[in-house]
XYZ file of C-alpha atoms in Angstrom:
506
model
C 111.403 -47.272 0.147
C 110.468 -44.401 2.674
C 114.414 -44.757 3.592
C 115.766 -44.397 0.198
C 113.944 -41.264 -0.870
C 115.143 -39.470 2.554
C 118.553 -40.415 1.409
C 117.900 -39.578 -2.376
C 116.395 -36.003 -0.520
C 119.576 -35.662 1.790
C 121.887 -36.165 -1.161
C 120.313 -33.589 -3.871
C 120.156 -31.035 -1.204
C 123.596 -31.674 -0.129
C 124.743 -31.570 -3.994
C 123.558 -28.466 -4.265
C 125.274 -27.255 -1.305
C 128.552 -28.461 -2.134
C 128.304 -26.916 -5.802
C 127.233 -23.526 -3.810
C 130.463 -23.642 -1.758
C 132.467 -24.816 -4.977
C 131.164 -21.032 -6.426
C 133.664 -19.388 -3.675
C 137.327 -19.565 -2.829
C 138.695 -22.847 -3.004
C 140.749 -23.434 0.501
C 144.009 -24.988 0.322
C 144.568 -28.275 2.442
C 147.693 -29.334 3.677
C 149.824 -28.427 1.556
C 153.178 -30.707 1.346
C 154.599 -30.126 -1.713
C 155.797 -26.541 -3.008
C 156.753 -25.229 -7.162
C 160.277 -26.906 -6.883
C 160.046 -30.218 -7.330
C 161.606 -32.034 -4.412
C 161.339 -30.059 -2.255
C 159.980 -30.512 1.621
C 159.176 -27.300 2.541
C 156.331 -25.166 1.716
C 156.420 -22.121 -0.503
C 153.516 -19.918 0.605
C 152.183 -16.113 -0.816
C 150.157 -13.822 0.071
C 147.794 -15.428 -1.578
C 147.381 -18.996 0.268
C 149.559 -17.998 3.492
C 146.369 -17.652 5.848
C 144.711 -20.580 4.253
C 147.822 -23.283 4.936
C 148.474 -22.276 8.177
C 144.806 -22.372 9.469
C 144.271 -25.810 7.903
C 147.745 -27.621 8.554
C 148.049 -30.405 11.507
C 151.295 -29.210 12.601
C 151.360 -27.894 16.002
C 154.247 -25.788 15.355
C 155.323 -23.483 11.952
C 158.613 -22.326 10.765
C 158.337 -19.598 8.331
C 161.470 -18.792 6.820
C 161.564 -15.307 4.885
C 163.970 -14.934 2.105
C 164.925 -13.145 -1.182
C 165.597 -15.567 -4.371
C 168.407 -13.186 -5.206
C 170.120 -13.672 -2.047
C 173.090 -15.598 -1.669
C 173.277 -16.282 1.689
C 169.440 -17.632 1.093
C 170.147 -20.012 -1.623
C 173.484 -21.073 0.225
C 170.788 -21.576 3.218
C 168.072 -23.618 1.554
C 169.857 -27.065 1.742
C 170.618 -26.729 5.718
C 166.515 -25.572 5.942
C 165.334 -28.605 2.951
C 167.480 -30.968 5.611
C 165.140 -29.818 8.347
C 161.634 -30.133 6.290
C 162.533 -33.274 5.351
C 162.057 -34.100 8.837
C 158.728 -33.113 9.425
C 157.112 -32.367 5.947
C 156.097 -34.824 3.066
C 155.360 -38.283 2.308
C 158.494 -39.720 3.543
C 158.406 -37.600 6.941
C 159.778 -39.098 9.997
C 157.673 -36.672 12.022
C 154.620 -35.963 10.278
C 152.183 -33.661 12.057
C 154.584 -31.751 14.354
C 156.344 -28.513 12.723
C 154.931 -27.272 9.407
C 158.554 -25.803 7.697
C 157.355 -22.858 4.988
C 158.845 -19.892 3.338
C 158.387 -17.063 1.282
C 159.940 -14.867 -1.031
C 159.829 -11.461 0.084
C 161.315 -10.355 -3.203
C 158.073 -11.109 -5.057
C 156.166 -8.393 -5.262
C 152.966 -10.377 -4.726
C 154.193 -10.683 -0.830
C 155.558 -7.072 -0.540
C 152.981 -6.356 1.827
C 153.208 -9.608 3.718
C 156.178 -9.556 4.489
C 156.180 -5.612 5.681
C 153.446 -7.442 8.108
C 156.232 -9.216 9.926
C 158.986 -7.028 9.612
C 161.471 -8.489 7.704
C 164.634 -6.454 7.523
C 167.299 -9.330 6.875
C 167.328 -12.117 4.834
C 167.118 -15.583 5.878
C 164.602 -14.509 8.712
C 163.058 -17.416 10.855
C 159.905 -17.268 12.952
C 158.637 -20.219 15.212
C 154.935 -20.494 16.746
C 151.965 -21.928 16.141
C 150.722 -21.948 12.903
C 147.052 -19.817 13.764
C 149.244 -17.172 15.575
C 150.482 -16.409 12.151
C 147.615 -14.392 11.339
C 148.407 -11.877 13.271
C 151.708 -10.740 11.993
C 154.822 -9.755 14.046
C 157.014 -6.854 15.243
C 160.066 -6.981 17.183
C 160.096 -6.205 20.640
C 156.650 -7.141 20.536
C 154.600 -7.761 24.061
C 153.137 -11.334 24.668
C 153.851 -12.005 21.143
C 153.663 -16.037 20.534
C 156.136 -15.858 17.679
C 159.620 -16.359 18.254
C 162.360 -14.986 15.996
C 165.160 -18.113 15.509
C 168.325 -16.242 16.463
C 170.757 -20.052 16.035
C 169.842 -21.852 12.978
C 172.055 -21.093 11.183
C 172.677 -24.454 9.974
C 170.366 -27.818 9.875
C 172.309 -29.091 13.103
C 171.622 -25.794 15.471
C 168.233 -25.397 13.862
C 166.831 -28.886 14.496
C 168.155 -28.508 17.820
C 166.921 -25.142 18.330
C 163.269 -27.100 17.625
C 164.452 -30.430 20.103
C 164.736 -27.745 22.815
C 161.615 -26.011 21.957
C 159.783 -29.392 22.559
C 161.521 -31.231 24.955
C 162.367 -33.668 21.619
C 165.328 -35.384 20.439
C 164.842 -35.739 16.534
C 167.401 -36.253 14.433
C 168.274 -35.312 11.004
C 168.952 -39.334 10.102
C 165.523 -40.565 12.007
C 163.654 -42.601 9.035
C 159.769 -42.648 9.066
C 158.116 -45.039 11.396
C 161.184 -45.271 13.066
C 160.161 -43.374 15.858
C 158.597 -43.472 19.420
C 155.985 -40.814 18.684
C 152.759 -42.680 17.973
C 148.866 -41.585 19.423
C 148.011 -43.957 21.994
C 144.212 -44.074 20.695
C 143.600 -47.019 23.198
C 143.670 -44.734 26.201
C 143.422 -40.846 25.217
C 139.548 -40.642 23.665
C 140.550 -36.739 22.668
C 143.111 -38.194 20.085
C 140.481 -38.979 17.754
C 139.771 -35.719 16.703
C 143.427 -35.936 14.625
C 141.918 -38.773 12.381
C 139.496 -36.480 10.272
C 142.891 -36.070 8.244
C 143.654 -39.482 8.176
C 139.828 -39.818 6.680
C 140.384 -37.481 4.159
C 143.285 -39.265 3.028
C 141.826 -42.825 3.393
C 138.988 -41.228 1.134
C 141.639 -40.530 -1.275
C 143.390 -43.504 -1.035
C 140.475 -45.615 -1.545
C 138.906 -43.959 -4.444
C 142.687 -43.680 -6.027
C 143.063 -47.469 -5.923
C 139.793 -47.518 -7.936
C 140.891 -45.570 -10.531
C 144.065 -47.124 -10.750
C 142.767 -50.744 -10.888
C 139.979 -49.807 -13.404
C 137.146 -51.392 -10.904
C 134.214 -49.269 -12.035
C 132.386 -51.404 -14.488
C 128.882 -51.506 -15.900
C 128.008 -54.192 -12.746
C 129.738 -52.097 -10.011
C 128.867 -48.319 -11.677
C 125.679 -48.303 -9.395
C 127.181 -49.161 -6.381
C 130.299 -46.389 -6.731
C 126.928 -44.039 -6.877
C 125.401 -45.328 -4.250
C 128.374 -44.555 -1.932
C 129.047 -41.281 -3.557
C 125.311 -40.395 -2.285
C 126.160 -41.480 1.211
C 129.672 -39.332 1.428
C 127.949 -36.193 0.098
C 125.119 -36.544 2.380
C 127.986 -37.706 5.943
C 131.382 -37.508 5.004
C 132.983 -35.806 8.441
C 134.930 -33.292 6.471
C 133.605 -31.112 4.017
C 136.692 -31.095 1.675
C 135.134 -34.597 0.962
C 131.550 -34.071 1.089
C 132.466 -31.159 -1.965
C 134.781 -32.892 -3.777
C 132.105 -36.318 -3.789
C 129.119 -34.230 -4.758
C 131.671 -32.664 -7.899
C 132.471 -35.971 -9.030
C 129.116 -37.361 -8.570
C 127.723 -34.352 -10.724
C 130.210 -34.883 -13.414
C 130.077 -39.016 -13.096
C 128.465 -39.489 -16.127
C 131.278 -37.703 -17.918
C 133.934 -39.462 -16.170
C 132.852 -42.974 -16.412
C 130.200 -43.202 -19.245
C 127.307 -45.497 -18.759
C 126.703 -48.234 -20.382
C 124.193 -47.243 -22.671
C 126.652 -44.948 -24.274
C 129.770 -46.739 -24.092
C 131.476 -49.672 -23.388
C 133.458 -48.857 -20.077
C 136.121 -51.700 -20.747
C 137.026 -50.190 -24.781
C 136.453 -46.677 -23.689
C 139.192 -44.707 -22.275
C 138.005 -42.433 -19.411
C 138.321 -39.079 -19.218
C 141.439 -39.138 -17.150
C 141.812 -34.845 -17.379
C 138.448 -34.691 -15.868
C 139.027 -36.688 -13.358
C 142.426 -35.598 -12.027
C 140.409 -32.072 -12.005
C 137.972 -33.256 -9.706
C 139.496 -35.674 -6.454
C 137.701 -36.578 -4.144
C 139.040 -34.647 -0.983
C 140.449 -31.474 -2.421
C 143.512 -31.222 -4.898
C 146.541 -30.874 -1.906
C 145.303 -34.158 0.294
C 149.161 -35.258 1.503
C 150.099 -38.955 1.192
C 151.383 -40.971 4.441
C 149.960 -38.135 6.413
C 148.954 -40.740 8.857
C 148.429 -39.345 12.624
C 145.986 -40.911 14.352
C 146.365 -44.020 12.533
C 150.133 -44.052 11.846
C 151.731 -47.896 13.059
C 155.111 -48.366 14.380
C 156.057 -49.913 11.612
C 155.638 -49.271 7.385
C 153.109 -51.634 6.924
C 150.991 -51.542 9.602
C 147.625 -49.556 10.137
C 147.332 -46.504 7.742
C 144.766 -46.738 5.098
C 142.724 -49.739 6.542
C 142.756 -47.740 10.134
C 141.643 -44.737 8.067
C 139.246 -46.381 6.604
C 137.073 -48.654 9.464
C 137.096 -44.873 11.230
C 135.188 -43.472 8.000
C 132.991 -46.211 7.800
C 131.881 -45.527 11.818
C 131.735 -42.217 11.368
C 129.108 -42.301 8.226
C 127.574 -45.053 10.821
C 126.790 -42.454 13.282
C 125.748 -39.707 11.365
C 122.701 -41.163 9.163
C 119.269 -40.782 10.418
C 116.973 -43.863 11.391
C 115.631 -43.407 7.443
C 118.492 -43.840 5.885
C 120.163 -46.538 7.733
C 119.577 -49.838 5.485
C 120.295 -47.501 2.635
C 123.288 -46.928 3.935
C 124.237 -50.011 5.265
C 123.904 -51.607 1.663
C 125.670 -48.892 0.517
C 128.763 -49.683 3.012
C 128.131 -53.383 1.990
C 128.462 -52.958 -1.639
C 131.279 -50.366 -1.524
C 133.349 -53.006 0.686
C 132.461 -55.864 -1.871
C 133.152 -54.545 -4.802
C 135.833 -51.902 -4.468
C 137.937 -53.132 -1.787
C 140.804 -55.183 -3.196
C 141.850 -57.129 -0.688
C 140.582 -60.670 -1.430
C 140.451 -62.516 2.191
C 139.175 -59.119 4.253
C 136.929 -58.342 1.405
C 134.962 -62.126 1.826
C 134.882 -61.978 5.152
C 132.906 -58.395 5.111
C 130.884 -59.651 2.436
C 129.951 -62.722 4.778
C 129.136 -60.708 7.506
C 126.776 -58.221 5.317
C 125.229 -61.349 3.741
C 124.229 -62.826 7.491
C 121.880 -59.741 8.044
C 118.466 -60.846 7.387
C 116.101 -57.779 8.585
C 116.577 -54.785 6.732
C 117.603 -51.632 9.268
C 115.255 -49.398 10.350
C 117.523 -47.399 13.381
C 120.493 -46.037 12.629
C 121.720 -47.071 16.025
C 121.047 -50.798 15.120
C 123.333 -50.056 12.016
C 125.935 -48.577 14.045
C 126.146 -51.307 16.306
C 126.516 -53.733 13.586
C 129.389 -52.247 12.027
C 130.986 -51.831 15.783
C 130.457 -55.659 16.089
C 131.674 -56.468 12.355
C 134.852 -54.832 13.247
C 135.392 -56.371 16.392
C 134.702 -59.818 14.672
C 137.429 -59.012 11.861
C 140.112 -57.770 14.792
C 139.239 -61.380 16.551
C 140.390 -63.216 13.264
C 143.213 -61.150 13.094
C 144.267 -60.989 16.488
C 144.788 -65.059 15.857
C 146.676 -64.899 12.264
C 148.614 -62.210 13.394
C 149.412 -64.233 16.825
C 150.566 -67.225 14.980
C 152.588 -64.940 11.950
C 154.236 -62.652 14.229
C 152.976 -60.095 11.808
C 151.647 -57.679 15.237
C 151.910 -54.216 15.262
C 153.886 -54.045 19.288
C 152.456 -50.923 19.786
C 148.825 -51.070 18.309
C 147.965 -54.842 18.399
C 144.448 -55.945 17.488
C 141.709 -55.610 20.526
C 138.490 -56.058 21.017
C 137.241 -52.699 21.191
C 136.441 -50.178 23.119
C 139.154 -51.039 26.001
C 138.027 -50.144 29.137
C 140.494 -46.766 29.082
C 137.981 -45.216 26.871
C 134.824 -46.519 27.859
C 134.516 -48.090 31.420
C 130.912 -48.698 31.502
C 130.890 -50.352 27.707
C 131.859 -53.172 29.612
C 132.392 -55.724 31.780
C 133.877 -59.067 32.012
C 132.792 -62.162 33.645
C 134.192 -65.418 34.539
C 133.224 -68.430 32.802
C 132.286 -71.797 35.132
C 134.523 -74.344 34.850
C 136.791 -72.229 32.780
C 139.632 -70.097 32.510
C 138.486 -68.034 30.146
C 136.301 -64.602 31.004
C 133.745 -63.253 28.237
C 132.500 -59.543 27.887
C 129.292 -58.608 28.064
C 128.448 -55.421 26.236
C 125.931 -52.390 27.523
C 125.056 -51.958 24.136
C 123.312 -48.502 25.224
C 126.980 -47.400 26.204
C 128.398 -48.609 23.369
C 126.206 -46.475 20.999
C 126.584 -43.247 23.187
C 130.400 -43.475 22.772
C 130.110 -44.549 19.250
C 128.067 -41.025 18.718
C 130.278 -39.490 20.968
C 133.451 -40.717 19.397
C 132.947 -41.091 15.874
C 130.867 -38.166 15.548
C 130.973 -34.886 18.561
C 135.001 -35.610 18.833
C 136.210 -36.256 15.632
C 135.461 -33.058 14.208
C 135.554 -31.043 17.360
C 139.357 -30.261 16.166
C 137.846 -27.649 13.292
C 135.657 -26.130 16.363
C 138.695 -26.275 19.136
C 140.810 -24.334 16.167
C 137.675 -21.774 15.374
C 138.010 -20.561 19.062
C 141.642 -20.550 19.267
C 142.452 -19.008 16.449
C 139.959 -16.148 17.103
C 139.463 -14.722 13.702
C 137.057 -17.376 12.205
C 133.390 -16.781 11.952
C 131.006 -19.546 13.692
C 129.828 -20.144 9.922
C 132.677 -21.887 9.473
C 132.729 -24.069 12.107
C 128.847 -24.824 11.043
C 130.572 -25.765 7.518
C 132.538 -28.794 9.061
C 129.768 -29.716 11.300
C 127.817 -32.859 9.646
C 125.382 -32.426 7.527
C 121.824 -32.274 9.051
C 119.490 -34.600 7.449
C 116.287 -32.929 9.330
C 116.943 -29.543 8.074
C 119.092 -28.106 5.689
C 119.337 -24.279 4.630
C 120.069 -24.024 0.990
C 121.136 -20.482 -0.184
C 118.551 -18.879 -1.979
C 120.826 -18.193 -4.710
C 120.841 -21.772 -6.014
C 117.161 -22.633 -5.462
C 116.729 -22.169 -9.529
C 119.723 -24.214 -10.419
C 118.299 -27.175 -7.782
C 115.106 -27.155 -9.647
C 116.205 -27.602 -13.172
C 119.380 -30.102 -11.856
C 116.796 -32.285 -9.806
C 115.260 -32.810 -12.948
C 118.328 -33.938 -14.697
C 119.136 -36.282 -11.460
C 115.723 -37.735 -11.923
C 116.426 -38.442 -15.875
C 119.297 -39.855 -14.840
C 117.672 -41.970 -11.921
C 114.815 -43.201 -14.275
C 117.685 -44.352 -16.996
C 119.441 -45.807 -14.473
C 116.568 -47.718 -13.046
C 115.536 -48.498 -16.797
C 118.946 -50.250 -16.941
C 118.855 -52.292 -13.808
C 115.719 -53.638 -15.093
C 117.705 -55.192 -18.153
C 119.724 -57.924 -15.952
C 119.580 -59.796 -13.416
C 121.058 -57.644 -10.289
C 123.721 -58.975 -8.026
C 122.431 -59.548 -4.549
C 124.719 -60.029 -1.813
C 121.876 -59.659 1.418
C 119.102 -62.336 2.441
């Protein structure tokens, strides 16, 4: 009970928060997608040039300034689209590496912007990484990290202009997946700070396959709030932890309760709740990084997804750990759609007989659950020939990221060696892993980039559950909306009373 009220505690204050932060500028994600549609490249202004560039993935940037009245610039566009195609967008065969952009200097809204970098001639290219953009550029410049592309004149010299920047040898044909440029997560433990994009879009994913296959219903509405509570409170990134605390403030709205409506007759408010997604309006699709497979249909969202779950794992406090652990439980078992996967979790939650009361013991439960579900796929994939060559299932951590996790013994009379965990060592690199590392990327850019304030690196940090500063701005508006949230708690509660509730723990 004690655990529950922490977390109903955590959550409010969180709320409140993420509604504070919703007051100011919204910052733009990744963007992939620009006004034309089709097109690969990104259109940027003065208005959200700063914002893209400090949030993209891309190690590199091509900004390419032109003139929509040119004609050399519109005979240009399909030789730079060919490029983008490349490395921007859903179907990308390079995702992550070179973020291709441009603006229109003959805007007046980027007069000034483009005065910053000196544009004289139209197309003009500049290559460098994307938080050196900041800066500007002039030519002739000293120890300036931005390069002005001389030979790309067409897709051919430009692409290869990039190949001999890094060492590469795209092509303008290569299809996605079809490529030798995977993360090796099983031996580099720094490549895990990449996957807090891959968790906002396996956030998105998951909560777009909801909507899509209709599965909140009066019998599963409690759970979806439960959850929502839980990613407001630890959600890694917090693009998510906003956009679940908006959508858990407006819930009612968006999926009626059952006292008011029947959620199978009623339409839902489908304006609403394109308005409010969970991870920010501009989360890209087949983003994958850390969690891209070699092939199409291999890793992605269910990759995305276990590293969510571990990283909530790690961030709860010993309070809140059954509460969350049901709240993992339930999310699995009634929102996850596929059938065999979706058993065997529910099997595995059902097993646990003692409720939590360390969040390390709830960690290490979910670090043995997965192992256990990589174990029955290891065989069906063995015996399918459905392995991924170049990520096949392991039991986890390998000894390249953790070396005193583990060690393995010989079996008498047997052929066979078995592993015996230091589950102390295990926990430390869980915290380590999941948590310090995978948003250490937001603090790694902070420093590099120079020009960010260490507020904001505080504002991707996790969310303390000990103490939490609320801006004394909103202190009025948490008083009157705790008292709505416990109207709405005591109606809720007055409704699980009504029928029999669906128990899936000892």
């Amino acid at each position: 009970m004690v655990g529950r009220v922490v977390g109903l505690i955590v959550v409010l204050v969180s709320v409140f928060e993420a509604l504070a932060l919703a007051a100011g500028s919204r910052s733009i994600l990744r963007v992939i997608e620009s006004g034309v549609a089709g097109d690969a490249a990104v259109d940027l202004n003065a208005t959200n040039f700063d914002s893209v560039l400090k949030e993209t993935p891309a190690s590199f940037a091509i900004v390419e300034f032109f003139a929509h009245w040119c004609p050399a610039c519109r005979n240009y566009k399909p030789h730079f689209e060919k490029v983008a195609r490349v490395f921007n967008g859903p179907a990308a065969a390079h995702p992550g590496m070179v973020l291709m952009a441009r603006v229109d200097c003959a805007l007046k809204i980027n007069s000034k912007l483009c005065d910053n970098f000196s544009v004289t001639h139209y197309p003009m290219l500049l290559w460098g990484p994307p938080s050196k953009f900041g800066s500007g550029w002039k030519p002739k410049q000293d120890k300036s990290d931005l390069i002005l592309i001389e030979d790309g004149r067409t897709a051919d010299r430009l692409l290869g202009w990039i190949n001999k920047q890094l060492g590469s040898s795209y092509g303008l044909d290569d299809e996605k997946f079809e490529n030798d440029h995977l993360m090796s997560n099983a031996s580099d433990p720094e490549q895990i700070t990449k996957a807090i994009y891959d968790i906002e879009e396996a956030t998105y994913t998951a909560f777009d396959i909801i909507t899509e296959h209709k599965m909140i219903k009066p019998e599963t509405r409690g759970s979806m709030i439960t959850f929502l509570q839980l990613l407001v409170a630890h959600h890694p990134s917090r693009r998510c932890r906003k956009g679940s605390a908006e959508i858990l403030v407006n819930f009612d709205d968006i999926y009626p309760s059952t006292s008011l409506v029947n959620l199978d007759s009623q339409p839902l408010d489908k304006e609403m709740l394109g308005n409010l997604r969970i991870c920010g309006k501009d989360v890209p699709i087949g983003y994958w990084m850390f969690c891209r497979g070699s092939r199409n249909d291999t890793r992605g969202f269910s990759c995305g997804l276990w590293v969510l779950l571990h990283s909530l794992s790690v961030r709860v406090e010993d309070a809140e750990s059954q509460f969350a652990f049901k709240a993992t439980c339930e999310f699995i078992h009634n929102f996850f759609i596929c059938e065999e996967c979706r058993q065997h979790f529910y099997e595995m939650c059902s097993s646990v007989s003692n409720p939590f009361t360390k969040s390390r013991d709830f960690a290490l439960w979910l670090w043995e659950a997965h192992n256990k579900v990589n174990e029955r796929l290891m065989k069906e994939e063995a015996s399918l020939d459905t392995t991924d060559p170049k990520f096949p299932k392991i039991v986890w951590p390998p000894k390249q990221l953790c070396s005193s996790c583990s060690s393995i013994h010989s079996q008498k009379n047997s052929a066979t060696k078995r592993i015996e965990w230091n589950k102390d060592e295990v926990f430390k690199f869980l915290s380590d892993y999941y948590g310090k590392k995978l948003v250490s990327l937001y603090k790694d850019k902070d420093s590099f980039q120079g020009n960010k304030t260490g507020a904001h690196a505080a504002e991707e940090a996790p969310v303390a559950t000990s103490a939490i500063s609320v801006p004394v701005g909103a202190a009025l508006a948490i008083a009157v909306t705790c008292c709505a949230f416990g109207a709405l708690a005591w109606l809720w509660r007055s409704q699980q009373k009504n029928r029999k509730p669906r128990r899936i723990y000892n």
